[in-house]
Each structure stands twice: as C-alpha cells, then as structure tokens.
mmCIF file of C-alpha atoms and ligand atoms in Angstrom:
data_model
loop_
_atom_site.group_PDB
_atom_site.id
_atom_site.type_symbol
_atom_site.label_atom_id
_atom_site.label_comp_id
_atom_site.label_asym_id
_atom_site.label_seq_id
_atom_site.Cartn_x
_atom_site.Cartn_y
_atom_site.Cartn_z
ATOM 1 C CA MET A 1 -3.387 160.834 269.332
ATOM 2 C CA ILE A 2 -2.205 157.840 267.272
ATOM 3 C CA ASN A 3 1.366 156.802 268.163
ATOM 4 C CA PRO A 4 3.498 157.728 265.167
ATOM 5 C CA ILE A 5 6.249 155.744 263.504
ATOM 6 C CA TYR A 6 9.340 157.965 263.685
ATOM 7 C CA ILE A 7 11.086 158.609 260.389
ATOM 8 C CA ASP A 8 14.735 158.208 261.395
ATOM 9 C CA GLN A 9 17.676 156.623 259.615
ATOM 10 C CA LYS A 10 16.656 153.122 260.770
ATOM 11 C CA GLU A 11 13.162 153.561 259.310
ATOM 12 C CA ILE A 12 14.567 155.133 256.126
ATOM 13 C CA LEU A 13 16.847 152.192 255.431
ATOM 14 C CA LYS A 14 13.732 149.988 255.175
ATOM 15 C CA HIS A 15 12.623 152.112 252.194
ATOM 16 C CA TYR A 16 15.846 153.310 250.518
ATOM 17 C CA LYS A 17 17.094 151.416 247.436
ATOM 18 C CA LYS A 18 20.643 151.922 246.168
ATOM 19 C CA PRO A 19 20.758 152.613 242.433
ATOM 20 C CA ASP A 20 21.780 149.666 240.296
ATOM 21 C CA GLU A 21 25.207 150.266 238.745
ATOM 22 C CA HIS A 22 23.875 149.185 235.310
ATOM 23 C CA THR A 23 20.971 151.615 235.353
ATOM 24 C CA HIS A 24 20.540 154.277 232.669
ATOM 25 C CA LYS A 25 18.473 157.417 232.358
ATOM 26 C CA GLY A 26 15.717 155.561 230.520
ATOM 27 C CA ILE A 27 15.007 153.373 233.543
ATOM 28 C CA GLN A 28 15.788 155.942 236.250
ATOM 29 C CA GLY A 29 12.268 157.332 235.817
ATOM 30 C CA HIS A 30 10.727 160.248 233.970
ATOM 31 C CA ALA A 31 8.861 162.842 236.025
ATOM 32 C CA LEU A 32 6.621 165.644 234.811
ATOM 33 C CA ILE A 33 6.212 168.817 236.891
ATOM 34 C CA ILE A 34 3.144 170.886 236.018
ATOM 35 C CA GLY A 35 2.823 174.414 237.377
ATOM 36 C CA GLY A 36 3.857 178.027 237.095
ATOM 37 C CA SER A 37 2.117 181.248 236.154
ATOM 38 C CA TYR A 38 3.408 184.743 235.369
ATOM 39 C CA GLY A 39 5.714 185.743 238.264
ATOM 40 C CA LYS A 40 5.805 182.242 239.738
ATOM 41 C CA ILE A 41 7.917 180.314 237.253
ATOM 42 C CA GLY A 42 10.575 180.115 239.981
ATOM 43 C CA ALA A 43 8.420 177.577 241.828
ATOM 44 C CA VAL A 44 8.668 175.186 238.847
ATOM 45 C CA SER A 45 12.384 175.875 238.397
ATOM 46 C CA LEU A 46 12.998 174.888 242.020
ATOM 47 C CA SER A 47 10.704 171.880 241.866
ATOM 48 C CA SER A 48 12.111 170.467 238.630
ATOM 49 C CA LYS A 49 15.738 171.004 239.651
ATOM 50 C CA ALA A 50 15.077 169.228 242.971
ATOM 51 C CA CYS A 51 13.411 166.435 241.005
ATOM 52 C CA LEU A 52 16.531 165.880 238.896
ATOM 53 C CA LYS A 53 18.847 166.153 241.908
ATOM 54 C CA THR A 54 16.850 163.422 243.682
ATOM 55 C CA GLY A 55 17.842 160.917 241.029
ATOM 56 C CA CYS A 56 15.197 160.965 238.336
ATOM 57 C CA GLY A 57 16.597 160.110 234.884
ATOM 58 C CA LEU A 58 14.466 162.570 232.911
ATOM 59 C CA VAL A 59 12.434 165.584 233.991
ATOM 60 C CA THR A 60 9.959 167.510 231.867
ATOM 61 C CA VAL A 61 7.988 170.577 232.949
ATOM 62 C CA PHE A 62 4.655 171.808 231.627
ATOM 63 C CA ILE A 63 4.421 175.593 232.118
ATOM 64 C CA PRO A 64 2.856 178.702 230.543
ATOM 65 C CA LYS A 65 4.748 180.070 227.526
ATOM 66 C CA CYS A 66 6.220 182.977 229.522
ATOM 67 C CA GLY A 67 8.393 180.509 231.440
ATOM 68 C CA TYR A 68 10.037 178.875 228.420
ATOM 69 C CA THR A 69 13.293 180.863 228.245
ATOM 70 C CA ILE A 70 13.511 181.120 232.028
ATOM 71 C CA LEU A 71 13.372 177.356 232.494
ATOM 72 C CA GLN A 72 15.684 176.479 229.599
ATOM 73 C CA THR A 73 18.238 178.974 230.902
ATOM 74 C CA ALA A 74 17.958 178.181 234.594
ATOM 75 C CA ILE A 75 18.127 174.382 234.219
ATOM 76 C CA PRO A 76 19.273 173.157 230.801
ATOM 77 C CA GLU A 77 18.915 169.517 231.932
ATOM 78 C CA VAL A 78 15.124 169.896 232.154
ATOM 79 C CA MET A 79 12.856 169.537 229.081
ATOM 80 C CA VAL A 80 10.075 172.083 228.617
ATOM 81 C CA LEU A 81 6.535 171.812 227.260
ATOM 82 C CA THR A 82 4.348 174.904 227.167
ATOM 83 C CA ASP A 83 0.669 175.718 227.389
ATOM 84 C CA ILE A 84 -1.017 177.604 224.530
ATOM 85 C CA GLN A 85 -1.366 180.609 226.875
ATOM 86 C CA ASP A 86 1.424 182.977 227.830
ATOM 87 C CA ALA A 87 0.805 183.705 231.521
ATOM 88 C CA ILE A 88 -1.300 180.798 232.814
ATOM 89 C CA ILE A 89 -1.977 177.118 232.288
ATOM 90 C CA SER A 90 -5.265 176.625 230.411
ATOM 91 C CA GLU A 91 -5.075 173.107 228.939
ATOM 92 C CA ILE A 92 -2.806 170.321 230.161
ATOM 93 C CA THR A 93 -1.654 168.165 227.239
ATOM 94 C CA PHE A 94 1.656 166.362 226.854
ATOM 95 C CA ASP A 95 3.183 163.798 224.511
ATOM 96 C CA VAL A 96 5.609 162.272 227.015
ATOM 97 C CA GLU A 97 4.976 159.219 229.206
ATOM 98 C CA PRO A 98 6.106 160.078 232.736
ATOM 99 C CA GLN A 99 6.003 157.556 235.579
ATOM 100 C CA ALA A 100 5.019 160.311 238.038
ATOM 101 C CA ILE A 101 3.568 163.808 237.933
ATOM 102 C CA GLY A 102 3.907 166.666 240.442
ATOM 103 C CA ILE A 103 1.313 169.402 240.025
ATOM 104 C CA GLY A 104 0.666 172.740 241.696
ATOM 105 C CA PRO A 105 3.780 174.817 242.474
ATOM 106 C CA GLY A 106 3.185 178.387 241.292
ATOM 107 C CA LEU A 107 0.123 177.231 239.323
ATOM 108 C CA GLY A 108 -2.230 180.108 240.217
ATOM 109 C CA GLN A 109 -5.969 179.667 240.551
ATOM 110 C CA VAL A 110 -7.677 181.546 237.690
ATOM 111 C CA VAL A 111 -10.817 179.937 236.242
ATOM 112 C CA GLU A 112 -9.073 178.666 233.094
ATOM 113 C CA THR A 113 -6.487 176.893 235.274
ATOM 114 C CA GLN A 114 -9.227 175.481 237.512
ATOM 115 C CA ASN A 115 -10.866 173.961 234.419
ATOM 116 C CA ALA A 116 -7.551 172.632 233.138
ATOM 117 C CA LEU A 117 -6.949 170.879 236.472
ATOM 118 C CA TYR A 118 -10.454 169.383 236.386
ATOM 119 C CA GLN A 119 -9.959 168.002 232.863
ATOM 120 C CA PHE A 120 -6.543 166.653 233.827
ATOM 121 C CA LEU A 121 -7.753 164.883 236.988
ATOM 122 C CA LYS A 122 -10.687 163.329 235.112
ATOM 123 C CA THR A 123 -8.391 161.251 232.907
ATOM 124 C CA ASN A 124 -5.053 161.059 234.721
ATOM 125 C CA ARG A 125 -3.955 157.578 235.869
ATOM 126 C CA ILE A 126 -0.270 158.392 236.433
ATOM 127 C CA PRO A 127 0.955 158.436 240.089
ATOM 128 C CA LEU A 128 0.511 161.978 241.322
ATOM 129 C CA VAL A 129 1.835 164.477 243.898
ATOM 130 C CA ILE A 130 -0.496 167.441 244.439
ATOM 131 C CA ASP A 131 0.729 170.668 246.071
ATOM 132 C CA ALA A 132 0.077 174.373 246.518
ATOM 133 C CA ASP A 133 -2.438 175.984 244.135
ATOM 134 C CA ALA A 134 -3.616 172.627 242.793
ATOM 135 C CA LEU A 135 -4.694 171.866 246.384
ATOM 136 C CA ASN A 136 -6.261 175.311 246.718
ATOM 137 C CA ILE A 137 -8.305 174.722 243.552
ATOM 138 C CA ILE A 138 -9.460 171.349 244.906
ATOM 139 C CA SER A 139 -10.442 173.069 248.179
ATOM 140 C CA LYS A 140 -12.716 175.385 246.192
ATOM 141 C CA ASN A 141 -14.417 172.402 244.541
ATOM 142 C CA LYS A 142 -14.238 169.367 246.822
ATOM 143 C CA LYS A 143 -15.973 167.167 244.219
ATOM 144 C CA LEU A 144 -12.563 166.984 242.539
ATOM 145 C CA LEU A 145 -11.362 164.795 245.414
ATOM 146 C CA ALA A 146 -13.445 161.924 244.046
ATOM 147 C CA LEU A 147 -11.291 161.974 240.897
ATOM 148 C CA LEU A 148 -8.052 161.173 242.723
ATOM 149 C CA GLN A 149 -6.511 157.735 242.275
ATOM 150 C CA PRO A 150 -5.809 155.713 245.437
ATOM 151 C CA LYS A 151 -2.409 156.536 246.989
ATOM 152 C CA THR A 152 -2.263 159.988 245.450
ATOM 153 C CA ILE A 153 0.087 162.086 247.611
ATOM 154 C CA ILE A 154 -0.970 165.556 248.743
ATOM 155 C CA THR A 155 1.505 167.940 250.413
ATOM 156 C CA PRO A 156 -0.415 170.740 252.180
ATOM 157 C CA HIS A 157 1.140 173.327 254.524
ATOM 158 C CA PRO A 158 -1.125 174.155 257.507
ATOM 159 C CA LYS A 159 -3.181 176.774 255.657
ATOM 160 C CA GLU A 160 -3.697 174.524 252.632
ATOM 161 C CA LEU A 161 -4.677 171.687 254.968
ATOM 162 C CA GLN A 162 -7.220 173.921 256.692
ATOM 163 C CA ARG A 163 -8.715 174.879 253.323
ATOM 164 C CA LEU A 164 -9.109 171.161 252.568
ATOM 165 C CA ILE A 165 -10.328 169.685 255.864
ATOM 166 C CA GLY A 166 -11.666 172.740 257.717
ATOM 167 C CA LYS A 167 -10.529 174.331 260.970
ATOM 168 C CA TRP A 168 -9.466 172.385 264.072
ATOM 169 C CA ASP A 169 -9.394 173.350 267.752
ATOM 170 C CA SER A 170 -6.592 171.061 268.914
ATOM 171 C CA GLU A 171 -3.750 168.929 267.577
ATOM 172 C CA ASP A 172 -5.848 165.850 268.376
ATOM 173 C CA GLU A 173 -8.754 167.146 266.320
ATOM 174 C CA LYS A 174 -6.444 168.067 263.432
ATOM 175 C CA MET A 175 -5.010 164.545 263.452
ATOM 176 C CA SER A 176 -8.361 162.765 263.597
ATOM 177 C CA LYS A 177 -9.739 164.947 260.787
ATOM 178 C CA ALA A 178 -6.649 164.233 258.681
ATOM 179 C CA VAL A 179 -6.904 160.475 259.304
ATOM 180 C CA SER A 180 -10.609 160.477 258.294
ATOM 181 C CA PHE A 181 -9.798 162.501 255.175
ATOM 182 C CA SER A 182 -6.966 160.150 254.209
ATOM 183 C CA LYS A 183 -9.237 157.120 254.680
ATOM 184 C CA GLN A 184 -12.219 158.640 252.869
ATOM 185 C CA TYR A 185 -10.249 159.465 249.709
ATOM 186 C CA GLN A 186 -7.534 156.770 250.100
ATOM 187 C CA ILE A 187 -4.820 159.392 249.785
ATOM 188 C CA ILE A 188 -1.503 159.979 251.525
ATOM 189 C CA ILE A 189 -1.276 163.324 253.314
ATOM 190 C CA VAL A 190 2.118 164.907 253.862
ATOM 191 C CA MET A 191 1.139 167.383 256.593
ATOM 192 C CA LYS A 192 4.006 169.856 256.318
ATOM 193 C CA GLY A 193 5.101 171.683 259.435
ATOM 194 C CA ALA A 194 7.439 171.356 262.378
ATOM 195 C CA PRO A 195 7.477 168.399 262.514
ATOM 196 C CA THR A 196 6.065 167.115 259.236
ATOM 197 C CA ARG A 197 3.733 164.146 259.654
ATOM 198 C CA ILE A 198 2.598 161.702 256.978
ATOM 199 C CA ILE A 199 -0.868 160.199 257.229
ATOM 200 C CA ASP A 200 -1.680 156.981 255.380
ATOM 201 C CA GLY A 201 -5.083 155.951 256.681
ATOM 202 C CA GLU A 202 -4.629 154.931 260.340
ATOM 203 C CA THR A 203 -0.829 154.931 260.038
ATOM 204 C CA VAL A 204 1.005 158.100 261.052
ATOM 205 C CA TYR A 205 4.700 158.777 260.447
ATOM 206 C CA GLN A 206 6.561 161.655 262.085
ATOM 207 C CA ASN A 207 9.717 163.117 260.587
ATOM 208 C CA THR A 208 12.821 163.627 262.726
ATOM 209 C CA THR A 209 14.875 165.829 260.373
ATOM 210 C CA GLY A 210 14.621 169.514 259.483
ATOM 211 C CA ASN A 211 14.711 172.801 261.332
ATOM 212 C CA ALA A 212 13.456 176.380 261.175
ATOM 213 C CA ALA A 213 15.900 177.247 258.378
ATOM 214 C CA LEU A 214 13.281 175.648 256.094
ATOM 215 C CA ALA A 215 10.861 178.498 256.850
ATOM 216 C CA THR A 216 11.664 180.257 253.580
ATOM 217 C CA ALA A 217 10.018 180.646 250.150
ATOM 218 C CA GLY A 218 10.090 177.683 247.831
ATOM 219 C CA THR A 219 11.147 174.886 250.197
ATOM 220 C CA GLY A 220 7.734 173.251 249.737
ATOM 221 C CA ASP A 221 8.054 173.488 245.950
ATOM 222 C CA VAL A 222 11.398 171.697 246.310
ATOM 223 C CA LEU A 223 9.789 168.941 248.411
ATOM 224 C CA THR A 224 7.173 168.346 245.684
ATOM 225 C CA GLY A 225 9.965 167.831 243.149
ATOM 226 C CA MET A 226 11.812 165.435 245.458
ATOM 227 C CA ILE A 227 8.771 163.247 246.191
ATOM 228 C CA SER A 228 7.766 163.238 242.491
ATOM 229 C CA SER A 229 11.292 162.130 241.615
ATOM 230 C CA LEU A 230 11.179 159.145 243.990
ATOM 231 C CA LEU A 231 7.710 158.197 242.745
ATOM 232 C CA ALA A 232 8.998 158.232 239.150
ATOM 233 C CA GLN A 233 11.872 155.968 240.231
ATOM 234 C CA SER A 234 9.339 153.270 241.183
ATOM 235 C CA TYR A 235 9.323 153.843 244.928
ATOM 236 C CA GLU A 236 5.927 153.040 246.428
ATOM 237 C CA PRO A 237 3.907 156.212 247.145
ATOM 238 C CA ILE A 238 4.319 155.885 250.933
ATOM 239 C CA SER A 239 8.074 155.257 250.590
ATOM 240 C CA SER A 240 8.394 158.260 248.252
ATOM 241 C CA ALA A 241 6.698 160.479 250.828
ATOM 242 C CA ILE A 242 8.749 159.138 253.756
ATOM 243 C CA LEU A 243 12.110 159.261 251.981
ATOM 244 C CA GLY A 244 11.388 162.653 250.381
ATOM 245 C CA VAL A 245 10.424 164.296 253.660
ATOM 246 C CA TYR A 246 13.417 162.807 255.501
ATOM 247 C CA LEU A 247 16.010 163.831 252.875
ATOM 248 C CA HIS A 248 14.449 167.305 252.549
ATOM 249 C CA GLY A 249 14.747 167.932 256.296
ATOM 250 C CA LEU A 250 18.238 166.466 256.390
ATOM 251 C CA THR A 251 19.505 169.021 253.848
ATOM 252 C CA ALA A 252 18.661 171.796 256.316
ATOM 253 C CA ASP A 253 20.370 169.963 259.185
ATOM 254 C CA ILE A 254 23.483 169.497 257.033
ATOM 255 C CA ALA A 255 23.552 173.121 255.806
ATOM 256 C CA LEU A 256 22.736 174.842 259.097
ATOM 257 C CA PRO A 257 26.312 175.127 260.447
ATOM 258 C CA GLU A 258 27.284 177.030 257.260
ATOM 259 C CA THR A 259 24.171 179.077 256.493
ATOM 260 C CA GLY A 260 22.644 179.694 259.920
ATOM 261 C CA TYR A 261 18.855 179.908 260.046
ATOM 262 C CA GLN A 262 18.683 183.260 258.290
ATOM 263 C CA SER A 263 20.569 182.791 255.040
ATOM 264 C CA PHE A 264 19.354 179.282 254.150
ATOM 265 C CA ILE A 265 17.196 179.413 250.986
ATOM 266 C CA ALA A 266 15.303 176.817 248.946
ATOM 267 C CA SER A 267 18.263 176.456 246.559
ATOM 268 C CA ASP A 268 20.330 175.322 249.569
ATOM 269 C CA VAL A 269 17.965 172.358 249.973
ATOM 270 C CA ILE A 270 18.732 171.381 246.382
ATOM 271 C CA ALA A 271 22.484 171.933 246.832
ATOM 272 C CA ASN A 272 22.564 169.540 249.799
ATOM 273 C CA ILE A 273 20.437 166.661 248.464
ATOM 274 C CA GLY A 274 23.624 164.846 247.418
ATOM 275 C CA LYS A 275 25.092 165.004 250.928
ATOM 276 C CA ALA A 276 21.775 163.856 252.377
ATOM 277 C CA PHE A 277 21.819 160.768 250.111
ATOM 278 C CA LEU A 278 25.471 160.081 250.966
ATOM 279 C CA SER A 279 24.642 160.032 254.665
ATOM 280 C CA LEU A 280 22.371 157.037 253.982
ATOM 281 C CA GLU A 281 25.368 155.084 252.711
ATOM 282 C CA SER A 282 27.445 155.591 255.890
HETATM 283 N N1 LIG B 1 9.502 181.617 243.840
HETATM 284 C C1 LIG B 1 8.226 181.237 243.590
HETATM 285 O O1 LIG B 1 7.766 181.210 242.451
HETATM 286 C C2 LIG B 1 7.366 180.849 244.731
HETATM 287 C C3 LIG B 1 6.044 180.511 244.503
HETATM 288 N N2 LIG B 1 5.224 180.061 245.472
HETATM 289 C C4 LIG B 1 3.880 179.695 245.073
HETATM 290 O O2 LIG B 1 3.011 180.702 245.502
HETATM 291 C C5 LIG B 1 1.695 180.181 245.594
HETATM 292 C C6 LIG B 1 1.085 180.565 246.922
HETATM 293 O O3 LIG B 1 1.644 179.773 247.967
HETATM 294 P P1 LIG B 1 1.772 180.264 249.463
HETATM 295 O O4 LIG B 1 2.004 179.064 250.264
HETATM 296 O O5 LIG B 1 2.808 181.333 249.550
HETATM 297 O O6 LIG B 1 0.380 180.956 249.765
HETATM 298 P P2 LIG B 1 -0.863 180.473 250.620
HETATM 299 O O7 LIG B 1 -1.395 179.170 250.148
HETATM 300 O O8 LIG B 1 -1.838 181.581 250.706
HETATM 301 O O9 LIG B 1 -0.245 180.234 252.063
HETATM 302 C C7 LIG B 1 0.382 181.287 252.776
HETATM 303 C C8 LIG B 1 -0.235 181.373 254.123
HETATM 304 O O10 LIG B 1 -0.329 180.091 254.712
HETATM 305 C C9 LIG B 1 -0.049 180.124 256.084
HETATM 306 N N3 LIG B 1 1.078 179.240 256.359
HETATM 307 C C10 LIG B 1 2.014 178.794 255.492
HETATM 308 N N4 LIG B 1 2.883 178.001 256.088
HETATM 309 C C11 LIG B 1 2.491 177.913 257.376
HETATM 310 C C12 LIG B 1 3.013 177.233 258.506
HETATM 311 N N5 LIG B 1 4.109 176.446 258.427
HETATM 312 N N6 LIG B 1 2.351 177.359 259.669
HETATM 313 C C13 LIG B 1 1.249 178.121 259.747
HETATM 314 N N7 LIG B 1 0.710 178.811 258.699
HETATM 315 C C14 LIG B 1 1.344 178.700 257.531
HETATM 316 C C15 LIG B 1 0.211 181.567 256.402
HETATM 317 O O11 LIG B 1 -1.051 182.103 256.780
HETATM 318 P P3 LIG B 1 -1.255 183.148 257.996
HETATM 319 O O12 LIG B 1 -0.648 182.468 259.185
HETATM 320 O O13 LIG B 1 -0.531 184.355 257.558
HETATM 321 O O14 LIG B 1 -2.730 183.282 258.078
HETATM 322 C C16 LIG B 1 0.630 182.161 255.084
HETATM 323 O O15 LIG B 1 0.354 183.526 254.970
HETATM 324 C C17 LIG B 1 1.821 178.657 245.418
HETATM 325 O O16 LIG B 1 1.508 178.326 244.081
HETATM 326 C C18 LIG B 1 3.295 178.418 245.655
HETATM 327 O O17 LIG B 1 3.750 177.255 245.006
HETATM 328 C C19 LIG B 1 5.680 179.916 246.851
HETATM 329 O O18 LIG B 1 6.007 178.558 246.997
HETATM 330 C C20 LIG B 1 6.858 180.821 247.152
HETATM 331 C C21 LIG B 1 7.938 180.792 246.106
HETATM 332 N N1 LIG B 2 10.023 175.843 261.485
HETATM 333 C C1 LIG B 2 10.127 174.821 260.631
HETATM 334 N N2 LIG B 2 10.743 173.672 261.010
HETATM 335 C C2 LIG B 2 10.854 172.640 260.146
HETATM 336 N N3 LIG B 2 10.389 172.662 258.877
HETATM 337 C C3 LIG B 2 9.781 173.763 258.443
HETATM 338 C C4 LIG B 2 9.603 174.914 259.286
HETATM 339 N N4 LIG B 2 8.951 175.862 258.573
HETATM 340 C C5 LIG B 2 8.712 175.359 257.359
HETATM 341 N N5 LIG B 2 9.213 174.090 257.262
HETATM 342 C C6 LIG B 2 9.145 173.197 256.095
HETATM 343 O O1 LIG B 2 9.364 173.985 254.922
HETATM 344 C C7 LIG B 2 8.446 173.599 253.880
HETATM 345 C C8 LIG B 2 7.551 174.788 253.519
HETATM 346 O O2 LIG B 2 6.628 174.429 252.542
HETATM 347 P P1 LIG B 2 5.618 175.504 251.929
HETATM 348 O O3 LIG B 2 4.966 176.258 253.015
HETATM 349 O O4 LIG B 2 4.769 174.792 250.955
HETATM 350 O O5 LIG B 2 6.634 176.483 251.175
HETATM 351 P P2 LIG B 2 6.573 177.127 249.705
HETATM 352 O O6 LIG B 2 5.140 177.102 249.256
HETATM 353 O O7 LIG B 2 7.097 178.515 249.878
HETATM 354 O O8 LIG B 2 7.445 176.313 248.817
HETATM 355 C C9 LIG B 2 7.694 172.400 254.425
HETATM 356 O O9 LIG B 2 8.351 171.209 254.061
HETATM 357 C C10 LIG B 2 7.760 172.600 255.951
HETATM 358 O O10 LIG B 2 7.677 171.391 256.666
HETATM 359 MG MG1 LIG B 3 3.933 175.474 249.169
#
C-alpha cells in the first residue's frame, strides 16, 4: 500500500488561505449545485447550505421545478434555477457563470436525467465535483469518463466506488485499482469512508478527522457542497478536496460531546463548519 500523507492541522495549514479583509461576495466565488428529484430536494438543500457556510460568496442551485418553493424557503440566501420538468432534471441550462459546479446529490437516474448529464459533460469546462447519482449514471455508461476535464473531483462512497471501478478482494487491491483509475482519467478521487482517503494519481492522502457520528443521511451531500465551495473560491482542486474533507470530519469531532453518535445529523455538520474554520486560526 502506498504510504499516505496524513491530513492533519499541519498539512491543512499548507493549503488554507485566510480571507482577505477587502474581499466582497463578487470575488468570494460563485458555485452552482445541480441535483435533486422529487423526494430528494433535501440533498440539494443540504449541499447548497453547506456550500454557502464554507465561504462561497454566491450559491445558485439548478433543480427540478418541484423544489423551487422548498429551496427558497429553506435557504433564502441561495438563488434557484429550475429545469423545465417538475420532478426530474431533463436539460441542464443556466445563465450564470459559476467558478465551480457540484453535481449529483439527489439527482436520480431516470433516462432523461442520464441524457441531461451526458449533454452537460460534453460541453462543461467549469471545475467540477461529481457525487452520488451523477456517479451512478457514469458507472452505467463508462464512456462518459472520457468527457471529464483533468482534476475533476469525484466523491464516491464505497458502493459508488465499486460501481465505478469494480469489486476488490483486499484493501491493497482497492487502493491499486483506485490509483490506476485516477491516473487513467486524471481525476481526483475522494474515497469516502472511515477513514476517507484522497487519491491524486500516485499520491494518497488520509484524513485524520471525523467519526461514526457521520454515518447518517446527507453528510455526503454536505461534503459535496463544501468541496464545491472551496473550488469556487479559487482553491486548487486537490486543496479543495483536502480542506473540505478535513473540515467536514472536524465538525463531527467538535459536535460529538454535545450530540453523541446517535443524534448527530447532516445539519449538525453545517452548524459546526464555522467552529471548524475557527480552529484553523488558533
Ligand atoms: N435527504 C435527501 O434528500 C437525501 C438524499 N440522498 C440521495 O439519495 C441518492 C441515493 O444515495 P445512497 O447513497 O443513499 O444510495 P446508494 O448509492 O444505493 O448507496 C447506498 C448503499 O451503499 C452502501 N454504502 C453506503 N455507504 C457505505 C459505507 N460507508 N460503507 C459500506 N457501504 C456503504 C450500502 O450498501 P450495502 O452495504 O447495503 O450493500 C448502502 O445500502 C443519492 O442521490 C443521494 O444524494 C442521500 O444522500 C440521503 C439523503
Ligand atoms: N463510521 C464513519 N466514520 C467516519 N466517517 C464516516 C463514517 N460513516 C460515514 N462517514 C462519512 O460520512 C459521509 C457519508 O457520505 P454518503 O454515504 O455519500 O452520504 P449521503 O449520500 O447520505 O449524503 C462520508 O463523508 C463518509 O466518509
Ligand atoms: Mg452520497
């Protein structure tokens, strides 16, 4: 197994940039989160709120029409664009100019959405984070991988990873398959788990924050929003992945004494992002 670089506070401080006191929302980055389907608008709510709370100046979501009132009510700070369809995404078009896009949370996998993802990937040149159902759609049609720009970030959980790279018999085999996959498509793999590892070609990073409280619905959707936010704020893709994963895990370490493992939920990640950032300043 390749020796990993541990993602601890010392490593993080090589990547973290303090905001400039003269900054304004127009230069703090604009991120677009694309996802949602009927019954899974919550995934986009969580992702876009986490995106804002990670420091992005502007956040827009692209969702099916059925999510419009939900999003505008749940997070008034987020701007909303809708698909022509009510319950699914069928055609991804937007008139904003984001610096980063996160795609996949709650997206669903119906044929119309598969086609919309294909059309989107064919022309997209904006730095991208791909998660959840967008990864599952790509797994069904691996030719889509050739459309990804170098340094695209993918954030699979173990099942999504298996759908992408096939089964493994040992941790060593999983790692060598992931490294080959990362090299072949020149993409960064955030291999979520306990611990989360980040694969960038031959370089492997291993996170040191987080705990089992994170084993709850929506925490991955939150991570997608956090990494997209950092990418939109001009962090390099690898730094966005490293910093996002570290801060995400840290929120659970900070909250644990108050919530215990059982009552921690994805919204508690979002509520503790501020404290996680503050700990970098001490
Ligand atoms: N509020 C909302 O709107 C929410 C919406 N969401 C959205 O739902 C969509 C479907 O996403 P999903 O991840 O739930 O389904 P799916 O890809 O079939 O994977 C599930 C299977 O994977 C496995 N598995 C997972 N983790 C593992 C681990 N650490 N270690 C090992 N195995 C692990 C496990 O498989 P098993 O072990 O049972 O075989 C499990 O049954 C997606 O769009 C997402 O964004 C959710 O985010 C929830 C909140
Ligand atoms: N036992 C655990 N210890 C540490 N982190 C965990 C544990 N279980 C899950 N996580 C983290 O929680 C997140 C779950 O992501 P994911 O499975 O995509 O959730 P969802 O799709 O419901 O949003 C990942 O960041 C993963 O690393
Ligand atoms: Mg997920």
